[in-house]
PDB file of N, CA and C in Angstrom:
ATOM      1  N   UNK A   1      15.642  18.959  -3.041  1.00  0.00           N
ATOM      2  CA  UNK A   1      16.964  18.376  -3.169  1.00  0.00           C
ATOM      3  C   UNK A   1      16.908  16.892  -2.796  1.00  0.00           C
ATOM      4  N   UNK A   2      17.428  15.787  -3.473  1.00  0.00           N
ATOM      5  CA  UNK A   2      17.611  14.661  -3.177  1.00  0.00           C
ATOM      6  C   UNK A   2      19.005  14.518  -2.698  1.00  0.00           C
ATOM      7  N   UNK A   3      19.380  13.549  -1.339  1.00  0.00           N
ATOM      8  CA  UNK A   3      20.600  13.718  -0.848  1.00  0.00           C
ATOM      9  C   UNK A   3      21.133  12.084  -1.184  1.00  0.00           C
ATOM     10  N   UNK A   4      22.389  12.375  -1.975  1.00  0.00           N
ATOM     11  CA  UNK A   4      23.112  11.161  -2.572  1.00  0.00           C
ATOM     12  C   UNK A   4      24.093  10.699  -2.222  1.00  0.00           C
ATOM     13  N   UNK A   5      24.280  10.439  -0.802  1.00  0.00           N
ATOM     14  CA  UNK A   5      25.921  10.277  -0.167  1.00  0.00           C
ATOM     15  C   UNK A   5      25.756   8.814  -0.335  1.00  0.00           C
ATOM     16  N   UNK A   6      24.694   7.459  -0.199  1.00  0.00           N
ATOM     17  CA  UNK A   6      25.489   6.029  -0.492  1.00  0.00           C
ATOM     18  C   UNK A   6      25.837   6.172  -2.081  1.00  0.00           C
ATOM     19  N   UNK A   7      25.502   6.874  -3.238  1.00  0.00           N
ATOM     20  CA  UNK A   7      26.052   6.392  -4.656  1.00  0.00           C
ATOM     21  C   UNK A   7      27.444   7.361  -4.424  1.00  0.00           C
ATOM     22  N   UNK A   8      27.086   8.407  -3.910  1.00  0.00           N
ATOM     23  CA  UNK A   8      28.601   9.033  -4.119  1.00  0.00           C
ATOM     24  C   UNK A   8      29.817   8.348  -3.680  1.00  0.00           C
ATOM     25  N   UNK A   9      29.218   7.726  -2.183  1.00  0.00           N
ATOM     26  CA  UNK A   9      30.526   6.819  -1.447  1.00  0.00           C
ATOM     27  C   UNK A   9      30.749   5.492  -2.287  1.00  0.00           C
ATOM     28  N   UNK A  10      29.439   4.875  -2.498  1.00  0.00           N
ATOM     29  CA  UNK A  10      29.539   3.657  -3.185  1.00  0.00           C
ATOM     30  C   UNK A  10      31.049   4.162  -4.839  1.00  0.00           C
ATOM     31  N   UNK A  11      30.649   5.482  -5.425  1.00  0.00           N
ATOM     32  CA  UNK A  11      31.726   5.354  -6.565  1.00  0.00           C
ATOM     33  C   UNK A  11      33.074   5.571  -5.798  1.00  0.00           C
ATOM     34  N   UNK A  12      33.495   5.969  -4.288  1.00  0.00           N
ATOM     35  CA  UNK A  12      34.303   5.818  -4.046  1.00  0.00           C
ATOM     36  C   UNK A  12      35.243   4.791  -3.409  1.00  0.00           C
ATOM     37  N   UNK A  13      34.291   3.695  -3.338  1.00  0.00           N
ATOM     38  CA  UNK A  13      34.737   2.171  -2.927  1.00  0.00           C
ATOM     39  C   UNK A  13      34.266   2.253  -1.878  1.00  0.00           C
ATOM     40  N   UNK A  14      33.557   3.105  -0.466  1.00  0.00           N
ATOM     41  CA  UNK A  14      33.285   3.077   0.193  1.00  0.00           C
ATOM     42  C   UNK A  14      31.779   2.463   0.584  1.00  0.00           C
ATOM     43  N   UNK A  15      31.618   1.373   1.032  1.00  0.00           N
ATOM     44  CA  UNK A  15      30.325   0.185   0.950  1.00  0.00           C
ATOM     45  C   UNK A  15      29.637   0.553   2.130  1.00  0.00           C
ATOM     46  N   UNK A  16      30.053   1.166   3.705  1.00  0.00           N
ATOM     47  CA  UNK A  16      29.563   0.689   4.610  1.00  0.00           C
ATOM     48  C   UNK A  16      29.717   2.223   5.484  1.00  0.00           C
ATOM     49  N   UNK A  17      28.452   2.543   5.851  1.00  0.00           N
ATOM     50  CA  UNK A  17      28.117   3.528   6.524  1.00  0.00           C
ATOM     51  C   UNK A  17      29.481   3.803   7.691  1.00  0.00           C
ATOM     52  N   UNK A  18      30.036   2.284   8.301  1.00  0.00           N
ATOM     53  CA  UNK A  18      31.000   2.529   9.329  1.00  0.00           C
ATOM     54  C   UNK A  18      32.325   2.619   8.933  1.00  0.00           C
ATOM     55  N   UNK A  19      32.699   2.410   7.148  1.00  0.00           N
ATOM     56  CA  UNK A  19      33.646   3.124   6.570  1.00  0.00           C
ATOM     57  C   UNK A  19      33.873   4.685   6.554  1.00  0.00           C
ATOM     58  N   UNK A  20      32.762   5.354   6.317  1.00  0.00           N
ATOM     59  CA  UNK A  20      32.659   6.623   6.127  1.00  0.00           C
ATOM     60  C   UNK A  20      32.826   7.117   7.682  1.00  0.00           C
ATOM     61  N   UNK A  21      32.048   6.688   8.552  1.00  0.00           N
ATOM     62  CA  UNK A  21      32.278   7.481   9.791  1.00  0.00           C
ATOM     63  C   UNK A  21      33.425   7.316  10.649  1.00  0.00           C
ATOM     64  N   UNK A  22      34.380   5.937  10.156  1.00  0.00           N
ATOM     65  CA  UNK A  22      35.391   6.401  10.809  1.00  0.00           C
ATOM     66  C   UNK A  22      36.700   7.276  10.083  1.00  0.00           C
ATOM     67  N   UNK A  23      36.163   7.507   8.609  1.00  0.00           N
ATOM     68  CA  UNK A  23      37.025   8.313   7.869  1.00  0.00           C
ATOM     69  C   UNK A  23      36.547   9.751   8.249  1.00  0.00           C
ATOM     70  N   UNK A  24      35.324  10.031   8.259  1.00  0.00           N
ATOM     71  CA  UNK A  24      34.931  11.281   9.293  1.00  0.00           C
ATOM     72  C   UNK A  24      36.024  11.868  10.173  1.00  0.00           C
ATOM     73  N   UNK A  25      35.517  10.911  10.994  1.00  0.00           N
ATOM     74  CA  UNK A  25      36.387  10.710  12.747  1.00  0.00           C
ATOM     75  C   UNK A  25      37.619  11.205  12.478  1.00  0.00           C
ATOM     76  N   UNK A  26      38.529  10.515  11.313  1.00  0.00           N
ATOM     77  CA  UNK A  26      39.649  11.049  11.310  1.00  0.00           C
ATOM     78  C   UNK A  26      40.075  12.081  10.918  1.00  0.00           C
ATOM     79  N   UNK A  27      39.003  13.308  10.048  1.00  0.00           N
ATOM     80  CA  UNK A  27      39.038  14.318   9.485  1.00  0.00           C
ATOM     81  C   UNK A  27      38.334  15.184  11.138  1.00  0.00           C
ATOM     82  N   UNK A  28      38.099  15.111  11.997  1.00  0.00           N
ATOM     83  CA  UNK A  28      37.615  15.242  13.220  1.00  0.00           C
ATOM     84  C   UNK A  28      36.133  15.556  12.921  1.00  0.00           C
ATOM     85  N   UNK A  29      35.632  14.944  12.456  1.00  0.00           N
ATOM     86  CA  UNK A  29      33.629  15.040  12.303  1.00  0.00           C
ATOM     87  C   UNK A  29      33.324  13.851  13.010  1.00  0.00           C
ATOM     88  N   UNK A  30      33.015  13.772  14.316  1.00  0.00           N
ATOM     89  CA  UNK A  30      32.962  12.577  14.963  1.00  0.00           C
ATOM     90  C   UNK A  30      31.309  12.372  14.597  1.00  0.00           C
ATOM     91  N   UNK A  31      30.082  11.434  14.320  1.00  0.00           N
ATOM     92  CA  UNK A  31      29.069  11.347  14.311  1.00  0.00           C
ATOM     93  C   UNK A  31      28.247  10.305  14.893  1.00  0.00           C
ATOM     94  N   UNK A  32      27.662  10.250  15.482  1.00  0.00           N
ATOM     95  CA  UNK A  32      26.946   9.380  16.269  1.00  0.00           C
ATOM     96  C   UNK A  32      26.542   8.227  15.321  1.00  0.00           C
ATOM     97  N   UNK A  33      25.884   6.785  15.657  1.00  0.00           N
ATOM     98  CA  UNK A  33      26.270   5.689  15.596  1.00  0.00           C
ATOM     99  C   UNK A  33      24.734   6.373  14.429  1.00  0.00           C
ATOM    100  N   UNK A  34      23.338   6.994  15.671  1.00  0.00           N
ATOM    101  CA  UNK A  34      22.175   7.060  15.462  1.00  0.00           C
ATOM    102  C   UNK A  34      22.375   8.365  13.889  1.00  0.00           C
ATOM    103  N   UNK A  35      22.902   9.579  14.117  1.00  0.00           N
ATOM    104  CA  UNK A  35      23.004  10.332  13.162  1.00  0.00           C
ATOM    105  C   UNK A  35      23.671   9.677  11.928  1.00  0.00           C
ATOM    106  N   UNK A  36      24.955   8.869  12.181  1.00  0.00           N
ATOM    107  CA  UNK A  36      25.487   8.283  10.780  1.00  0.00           C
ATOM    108  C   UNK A  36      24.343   7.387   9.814  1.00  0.00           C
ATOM    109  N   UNK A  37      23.651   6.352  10.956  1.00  0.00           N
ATOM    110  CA  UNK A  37      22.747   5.990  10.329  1.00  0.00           C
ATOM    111  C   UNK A  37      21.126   6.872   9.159  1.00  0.00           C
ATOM    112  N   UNK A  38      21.155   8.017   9.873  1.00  0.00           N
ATOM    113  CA  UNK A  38      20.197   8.860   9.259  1.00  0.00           C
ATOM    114  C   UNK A  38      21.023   9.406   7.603  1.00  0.00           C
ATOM    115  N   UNK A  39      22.148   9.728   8.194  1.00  0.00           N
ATOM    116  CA  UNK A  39      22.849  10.391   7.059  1.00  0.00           C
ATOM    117  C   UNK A  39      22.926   9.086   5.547  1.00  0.00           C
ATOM    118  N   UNK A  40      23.417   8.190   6.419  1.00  0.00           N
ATOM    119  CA  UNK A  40      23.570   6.901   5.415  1.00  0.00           C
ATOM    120  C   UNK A  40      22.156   6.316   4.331  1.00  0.00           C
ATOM    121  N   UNK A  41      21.045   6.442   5.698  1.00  0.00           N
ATOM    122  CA  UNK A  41      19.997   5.965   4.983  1.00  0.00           C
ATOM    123  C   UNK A  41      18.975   6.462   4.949  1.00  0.00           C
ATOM    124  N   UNK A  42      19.084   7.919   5.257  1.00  0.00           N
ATOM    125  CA  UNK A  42      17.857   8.561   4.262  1.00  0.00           C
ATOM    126  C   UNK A  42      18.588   9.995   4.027  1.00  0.00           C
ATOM    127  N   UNK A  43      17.487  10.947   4.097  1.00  0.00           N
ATOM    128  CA  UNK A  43      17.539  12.639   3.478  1.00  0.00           C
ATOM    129  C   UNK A  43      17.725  13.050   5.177  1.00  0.00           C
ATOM    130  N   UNK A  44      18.647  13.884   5.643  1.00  0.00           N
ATOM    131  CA  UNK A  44      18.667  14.295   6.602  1.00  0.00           C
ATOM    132  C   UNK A  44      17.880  15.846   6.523  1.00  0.00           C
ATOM    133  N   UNK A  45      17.310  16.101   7.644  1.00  0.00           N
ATOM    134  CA  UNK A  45      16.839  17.348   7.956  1.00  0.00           C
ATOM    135  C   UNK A  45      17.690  18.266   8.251  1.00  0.00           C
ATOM    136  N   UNK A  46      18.865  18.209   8.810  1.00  0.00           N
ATOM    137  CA  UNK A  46      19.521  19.359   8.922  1.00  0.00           C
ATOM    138  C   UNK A  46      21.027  18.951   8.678  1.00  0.00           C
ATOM    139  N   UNK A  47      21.859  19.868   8.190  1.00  0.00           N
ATOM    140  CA  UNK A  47      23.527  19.262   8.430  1.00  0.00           C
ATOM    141  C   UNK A  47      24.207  20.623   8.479  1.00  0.00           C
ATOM    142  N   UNK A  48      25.046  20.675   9.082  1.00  0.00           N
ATOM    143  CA  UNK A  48      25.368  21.552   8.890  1.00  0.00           C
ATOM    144  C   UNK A  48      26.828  21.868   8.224  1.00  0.00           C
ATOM    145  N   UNK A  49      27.113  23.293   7.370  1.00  0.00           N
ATOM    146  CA  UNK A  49      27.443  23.487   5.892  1.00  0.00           C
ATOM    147  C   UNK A  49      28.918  23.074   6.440  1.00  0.00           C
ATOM    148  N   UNK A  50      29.985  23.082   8.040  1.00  0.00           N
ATOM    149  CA  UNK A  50      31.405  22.776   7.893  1.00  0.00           C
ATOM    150  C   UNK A  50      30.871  21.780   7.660  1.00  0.00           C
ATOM    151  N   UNK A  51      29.824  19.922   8.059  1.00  0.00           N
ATOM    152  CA  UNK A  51      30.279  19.073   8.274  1.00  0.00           C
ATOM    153  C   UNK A  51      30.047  18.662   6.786  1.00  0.00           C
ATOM    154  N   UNK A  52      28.924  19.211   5.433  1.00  0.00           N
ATOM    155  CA  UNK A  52      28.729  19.236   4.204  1.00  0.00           C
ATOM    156  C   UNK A  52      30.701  18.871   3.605  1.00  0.00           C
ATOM    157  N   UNK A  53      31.625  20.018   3.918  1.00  0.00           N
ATOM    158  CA  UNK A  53      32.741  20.397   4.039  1.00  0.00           C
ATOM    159  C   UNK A  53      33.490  18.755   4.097  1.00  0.00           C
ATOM    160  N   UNK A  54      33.403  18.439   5.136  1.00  0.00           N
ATOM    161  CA  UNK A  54      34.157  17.353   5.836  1.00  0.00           C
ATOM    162  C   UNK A  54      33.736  16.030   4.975  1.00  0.00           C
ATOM    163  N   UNK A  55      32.348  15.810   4.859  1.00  0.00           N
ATOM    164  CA  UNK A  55      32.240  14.939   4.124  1.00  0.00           C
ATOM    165  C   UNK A  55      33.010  14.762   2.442  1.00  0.00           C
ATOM    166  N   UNK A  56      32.484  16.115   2.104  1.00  0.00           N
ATOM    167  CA  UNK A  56      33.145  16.241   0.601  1.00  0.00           C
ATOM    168  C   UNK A  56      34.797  15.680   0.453  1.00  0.00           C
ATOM    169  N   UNK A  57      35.434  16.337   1.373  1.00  0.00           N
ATOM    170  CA  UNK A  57      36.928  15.867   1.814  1.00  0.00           C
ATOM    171  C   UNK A  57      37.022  14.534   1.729  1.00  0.00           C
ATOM    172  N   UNK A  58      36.373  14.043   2.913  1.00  0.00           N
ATOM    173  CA  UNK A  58      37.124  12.235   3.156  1.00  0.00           C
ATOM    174  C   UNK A  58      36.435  12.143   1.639  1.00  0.00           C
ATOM    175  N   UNK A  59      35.302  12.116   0.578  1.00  0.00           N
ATOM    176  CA  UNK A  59      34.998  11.416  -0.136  1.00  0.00           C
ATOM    177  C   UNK A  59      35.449  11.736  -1.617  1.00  0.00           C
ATOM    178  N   UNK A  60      35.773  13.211  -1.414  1.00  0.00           N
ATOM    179  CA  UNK A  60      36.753  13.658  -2.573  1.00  0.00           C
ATOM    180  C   UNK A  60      35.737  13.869  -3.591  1.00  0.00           C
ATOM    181  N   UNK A  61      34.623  14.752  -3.203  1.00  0.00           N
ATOM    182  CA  UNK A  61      33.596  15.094  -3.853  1.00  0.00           C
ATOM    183  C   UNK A  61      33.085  16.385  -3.998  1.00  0.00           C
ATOM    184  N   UNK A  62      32.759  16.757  -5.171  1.00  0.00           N
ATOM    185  CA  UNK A  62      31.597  17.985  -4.954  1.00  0.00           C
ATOM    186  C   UNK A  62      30.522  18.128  -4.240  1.00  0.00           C
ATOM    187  N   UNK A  63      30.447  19.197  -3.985  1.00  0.00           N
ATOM    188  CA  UNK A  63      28.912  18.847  -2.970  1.00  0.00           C
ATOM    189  C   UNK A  63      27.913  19.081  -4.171  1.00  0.00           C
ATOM    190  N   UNK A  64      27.663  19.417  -5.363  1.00  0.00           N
ATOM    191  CA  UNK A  64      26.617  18.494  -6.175  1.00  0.00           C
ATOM    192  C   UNK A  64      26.550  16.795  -6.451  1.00  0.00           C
ATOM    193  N   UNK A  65      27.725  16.590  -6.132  1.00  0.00           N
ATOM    194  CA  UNK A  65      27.484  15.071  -6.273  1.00  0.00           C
ATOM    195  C   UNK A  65      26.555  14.743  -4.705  1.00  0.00           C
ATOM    196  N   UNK A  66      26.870  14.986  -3.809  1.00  0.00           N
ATOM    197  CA  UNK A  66      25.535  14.981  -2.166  1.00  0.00           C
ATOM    198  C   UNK A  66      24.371  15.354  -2.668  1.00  0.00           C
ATOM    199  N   UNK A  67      24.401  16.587  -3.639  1.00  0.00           N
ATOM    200  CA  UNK A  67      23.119  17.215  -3.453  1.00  0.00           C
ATOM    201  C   UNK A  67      22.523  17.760  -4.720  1.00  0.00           C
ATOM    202  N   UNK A  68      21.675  16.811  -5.067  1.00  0.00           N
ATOM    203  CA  UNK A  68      21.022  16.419  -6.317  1.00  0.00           C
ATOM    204  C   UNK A  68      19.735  17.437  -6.760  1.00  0.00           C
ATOM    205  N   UNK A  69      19.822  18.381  -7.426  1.00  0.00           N
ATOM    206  CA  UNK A  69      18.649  19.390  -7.164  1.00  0.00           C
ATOM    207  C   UNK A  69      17.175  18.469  -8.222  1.00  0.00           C
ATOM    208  N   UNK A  70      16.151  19.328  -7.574  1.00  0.00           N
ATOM    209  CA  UNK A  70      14.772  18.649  -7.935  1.00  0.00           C
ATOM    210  C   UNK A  70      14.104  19.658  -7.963  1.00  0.00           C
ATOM    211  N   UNK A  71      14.116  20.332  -9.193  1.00  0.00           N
ATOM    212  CA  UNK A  71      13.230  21.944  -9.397  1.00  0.00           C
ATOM    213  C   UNK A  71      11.926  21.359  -9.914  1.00  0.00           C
ATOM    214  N   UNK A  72      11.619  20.470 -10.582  1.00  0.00           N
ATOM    215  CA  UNK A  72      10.074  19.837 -10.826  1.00  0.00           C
ATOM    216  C   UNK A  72       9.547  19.953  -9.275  1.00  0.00           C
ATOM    217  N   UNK A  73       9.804  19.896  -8.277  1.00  0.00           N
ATOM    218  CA  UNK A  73       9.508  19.161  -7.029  1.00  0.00           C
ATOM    219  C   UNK A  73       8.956  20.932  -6.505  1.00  0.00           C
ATOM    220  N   UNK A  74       9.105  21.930  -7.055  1.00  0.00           N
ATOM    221  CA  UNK A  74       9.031  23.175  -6.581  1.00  0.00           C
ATOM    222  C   UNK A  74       7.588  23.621  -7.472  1.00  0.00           C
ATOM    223  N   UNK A  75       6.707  24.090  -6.788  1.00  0.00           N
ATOM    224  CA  UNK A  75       5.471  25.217  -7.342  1.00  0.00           C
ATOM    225  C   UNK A  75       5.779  26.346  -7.143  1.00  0.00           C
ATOM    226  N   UNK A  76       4.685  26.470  -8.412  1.00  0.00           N
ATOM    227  CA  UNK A  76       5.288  28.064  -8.644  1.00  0.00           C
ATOM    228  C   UNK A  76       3.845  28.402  -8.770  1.00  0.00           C
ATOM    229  N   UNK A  77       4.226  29.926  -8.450  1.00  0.00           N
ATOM    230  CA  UNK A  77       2.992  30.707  -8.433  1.00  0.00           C
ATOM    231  C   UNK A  77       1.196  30.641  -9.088  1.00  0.00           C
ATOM    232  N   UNK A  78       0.403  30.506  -8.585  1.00  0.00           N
ATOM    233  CA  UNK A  78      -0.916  29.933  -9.158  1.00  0.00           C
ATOM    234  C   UNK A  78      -0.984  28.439 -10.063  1.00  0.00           C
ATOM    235  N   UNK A  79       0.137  27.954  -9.491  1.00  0.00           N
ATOM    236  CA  UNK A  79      -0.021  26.245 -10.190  1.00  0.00           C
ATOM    237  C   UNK A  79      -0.768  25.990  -9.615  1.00  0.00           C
ATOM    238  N   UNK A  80      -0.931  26.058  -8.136  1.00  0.00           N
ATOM    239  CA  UNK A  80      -2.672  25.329  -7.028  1.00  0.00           C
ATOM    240  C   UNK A  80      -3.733  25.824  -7.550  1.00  0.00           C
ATOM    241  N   UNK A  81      -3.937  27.310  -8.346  1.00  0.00           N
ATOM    242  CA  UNK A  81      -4.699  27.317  -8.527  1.00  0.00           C
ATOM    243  C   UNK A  81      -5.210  27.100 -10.240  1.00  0.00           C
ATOM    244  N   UNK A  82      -4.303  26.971 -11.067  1.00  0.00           N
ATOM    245  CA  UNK A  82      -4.438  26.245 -12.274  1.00  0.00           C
ATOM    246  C   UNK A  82      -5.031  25.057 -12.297  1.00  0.00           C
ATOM    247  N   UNK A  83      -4.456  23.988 -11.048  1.00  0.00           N
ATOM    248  CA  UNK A  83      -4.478  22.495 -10.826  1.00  0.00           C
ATOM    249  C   UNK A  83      -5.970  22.659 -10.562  1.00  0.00           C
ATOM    250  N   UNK A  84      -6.655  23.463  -9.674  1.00  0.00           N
ATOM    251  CA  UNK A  84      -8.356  24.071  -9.378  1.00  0.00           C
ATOM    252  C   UNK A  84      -8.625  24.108 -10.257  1.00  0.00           C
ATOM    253  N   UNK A  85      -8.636  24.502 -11.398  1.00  0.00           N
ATOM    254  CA  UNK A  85      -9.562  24.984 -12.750  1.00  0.00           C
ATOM    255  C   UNK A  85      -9.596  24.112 -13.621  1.00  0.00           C
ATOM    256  N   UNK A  86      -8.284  22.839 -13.181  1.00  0.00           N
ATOM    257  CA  UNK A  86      -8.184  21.859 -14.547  1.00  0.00           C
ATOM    258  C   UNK A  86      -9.112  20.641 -13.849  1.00  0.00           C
ATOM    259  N   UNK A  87      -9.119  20.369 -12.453  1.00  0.00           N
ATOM    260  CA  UNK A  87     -10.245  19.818 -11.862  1.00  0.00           C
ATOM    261  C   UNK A  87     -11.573  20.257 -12.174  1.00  0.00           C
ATOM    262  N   UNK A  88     -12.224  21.332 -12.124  1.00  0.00           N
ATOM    263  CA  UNK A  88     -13.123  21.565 -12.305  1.00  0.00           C
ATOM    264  C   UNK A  88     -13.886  21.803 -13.533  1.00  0.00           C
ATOM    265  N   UNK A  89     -13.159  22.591 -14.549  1.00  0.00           N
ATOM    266  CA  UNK A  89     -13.189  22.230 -15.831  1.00  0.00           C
ATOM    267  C   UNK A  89     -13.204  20.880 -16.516  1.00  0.00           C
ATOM    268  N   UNK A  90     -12.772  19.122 -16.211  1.00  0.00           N
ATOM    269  CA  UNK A  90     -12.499  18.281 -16.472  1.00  0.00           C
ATOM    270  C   UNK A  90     -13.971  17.204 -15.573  1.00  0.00           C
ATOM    271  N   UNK A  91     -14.914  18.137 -15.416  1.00  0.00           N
ATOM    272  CA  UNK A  91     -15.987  17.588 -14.885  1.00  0.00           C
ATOM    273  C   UNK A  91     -15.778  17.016 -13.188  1.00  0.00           C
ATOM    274  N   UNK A  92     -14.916  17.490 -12.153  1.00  0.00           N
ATOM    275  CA  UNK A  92     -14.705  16.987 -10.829  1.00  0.00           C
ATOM    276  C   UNK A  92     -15.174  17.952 -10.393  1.00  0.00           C
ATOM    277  N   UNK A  93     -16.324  18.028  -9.866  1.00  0.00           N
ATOM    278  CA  UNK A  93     -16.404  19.212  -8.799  1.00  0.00           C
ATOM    279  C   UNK A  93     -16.173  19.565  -7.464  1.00  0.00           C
ATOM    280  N   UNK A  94     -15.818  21.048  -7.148  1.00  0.00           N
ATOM    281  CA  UNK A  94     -15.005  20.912  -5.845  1.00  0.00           C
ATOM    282  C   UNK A  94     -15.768  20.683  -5.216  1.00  0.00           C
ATOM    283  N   UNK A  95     -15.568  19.910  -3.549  1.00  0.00           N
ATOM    284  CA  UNK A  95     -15.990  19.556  -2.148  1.00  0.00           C
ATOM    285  C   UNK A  95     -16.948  20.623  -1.475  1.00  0.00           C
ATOM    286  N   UNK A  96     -18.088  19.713  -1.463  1.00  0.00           N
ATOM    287  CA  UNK A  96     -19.169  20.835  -0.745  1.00  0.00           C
ATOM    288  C   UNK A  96     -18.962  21.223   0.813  1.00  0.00           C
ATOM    289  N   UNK A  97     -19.316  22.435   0.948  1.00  0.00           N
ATOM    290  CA  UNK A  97     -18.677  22.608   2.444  1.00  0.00           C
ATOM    291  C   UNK A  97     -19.961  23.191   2.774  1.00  0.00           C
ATOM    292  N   UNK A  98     -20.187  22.094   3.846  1.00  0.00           N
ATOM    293  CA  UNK A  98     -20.740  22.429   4.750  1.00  0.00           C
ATOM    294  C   UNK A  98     -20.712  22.423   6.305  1.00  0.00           C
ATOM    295  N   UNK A  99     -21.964  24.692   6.482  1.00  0.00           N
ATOM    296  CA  UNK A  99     -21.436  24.603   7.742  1.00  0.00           C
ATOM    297  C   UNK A  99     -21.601  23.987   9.583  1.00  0.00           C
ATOM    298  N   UNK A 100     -21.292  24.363  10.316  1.00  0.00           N
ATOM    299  CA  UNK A 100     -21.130  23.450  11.323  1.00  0.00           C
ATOM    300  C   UNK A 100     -21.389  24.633  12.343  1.00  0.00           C
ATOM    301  N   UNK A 101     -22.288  24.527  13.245  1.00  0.00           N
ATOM    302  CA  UNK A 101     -21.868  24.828  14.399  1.00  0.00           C
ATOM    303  C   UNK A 101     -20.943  25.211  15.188  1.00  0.00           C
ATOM    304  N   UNK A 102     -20.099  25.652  16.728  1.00  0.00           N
ATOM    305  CA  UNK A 102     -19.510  25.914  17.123  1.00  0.00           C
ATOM    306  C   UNK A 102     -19.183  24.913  17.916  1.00  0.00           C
ATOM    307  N   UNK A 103     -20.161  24.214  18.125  1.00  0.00           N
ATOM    308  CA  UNK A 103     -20.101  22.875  19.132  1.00  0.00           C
ATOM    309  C   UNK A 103     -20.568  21.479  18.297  1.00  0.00           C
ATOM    310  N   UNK A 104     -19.959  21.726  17.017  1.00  0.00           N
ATOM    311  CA  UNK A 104     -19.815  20.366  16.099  1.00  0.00           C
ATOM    312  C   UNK A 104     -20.896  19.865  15.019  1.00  0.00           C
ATOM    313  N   UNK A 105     -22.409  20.329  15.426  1.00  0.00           N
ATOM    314  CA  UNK A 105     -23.342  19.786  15.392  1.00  0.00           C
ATOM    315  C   UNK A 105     -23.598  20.849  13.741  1.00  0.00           C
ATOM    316  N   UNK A 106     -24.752  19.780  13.115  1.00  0.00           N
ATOM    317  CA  UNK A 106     -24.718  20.916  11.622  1.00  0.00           C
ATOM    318  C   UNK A 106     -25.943  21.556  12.090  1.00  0.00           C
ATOM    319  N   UNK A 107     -26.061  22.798  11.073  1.00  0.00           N
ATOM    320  CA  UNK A 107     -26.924  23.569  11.560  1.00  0.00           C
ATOM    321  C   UNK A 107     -28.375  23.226  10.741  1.00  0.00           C
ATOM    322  N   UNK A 108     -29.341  23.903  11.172  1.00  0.00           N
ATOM    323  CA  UNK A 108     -30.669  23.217  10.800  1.00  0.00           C
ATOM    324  C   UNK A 108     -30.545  23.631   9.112  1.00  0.00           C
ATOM    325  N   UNK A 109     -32.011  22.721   8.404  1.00  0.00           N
ATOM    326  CA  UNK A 109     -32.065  22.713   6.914  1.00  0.00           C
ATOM    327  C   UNK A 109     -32.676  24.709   6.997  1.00  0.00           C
ATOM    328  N   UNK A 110     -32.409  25.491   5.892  1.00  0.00           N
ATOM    329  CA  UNK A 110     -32.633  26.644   5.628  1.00  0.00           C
ATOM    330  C   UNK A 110     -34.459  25.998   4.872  1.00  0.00           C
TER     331      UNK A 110
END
């Protein structure tokens, strides 16, 4: 998922991270100076789904307009190992492994 709250606010005239949070505030989503900034300027790790809610409100949005899906961005089953066979087939061969000791050191020539 890509998270799109400055274009969404930006189509709502809203320019400035401290527009939105005190329109928050007044919907009672109070947010820290440090969290508004995360929300504003990047992908947050967590939110949770009332404050998803609250935002949509002050901004008069869908929450697909926040939340931009990215299904290319998803693997699917034996693509890692397709991506293996098209390497190796295409003349790259895989990484020789060799082994090691328990205490780091390689082990003698056979």
């Amino acid at each position: 998922m890509r998270w799109n709250l400055r274009l969404t606010a930006a189509n709502k005239g809203i320019w400035k991270a401290s527009e939105l949070q005190r329109g928050l505030a007044e919907h009672g989503l109070v947010i820290s100076a440090g969290k508004m900034s995360g929300l504003w300027s990047g992908q947050p790790v967590s939110l949770k789904l009332e404050d998803l809610d609250v935002i949509c409100v002050v901004l008069g949005c869908e929450i697909g307009d926040l939340l931009i899906p990215e299904p290319e961005k998803v693997s699917h089953p034996g693509q890692a190992e397709e991506t293996e066979r098209a390497a190796v087939g295409a003349g790259t061969a895989a990484p020789k492994v060799i082994p090691k000791r328990r205490d780091g050191r390689s082990l003698p020539p056979e």
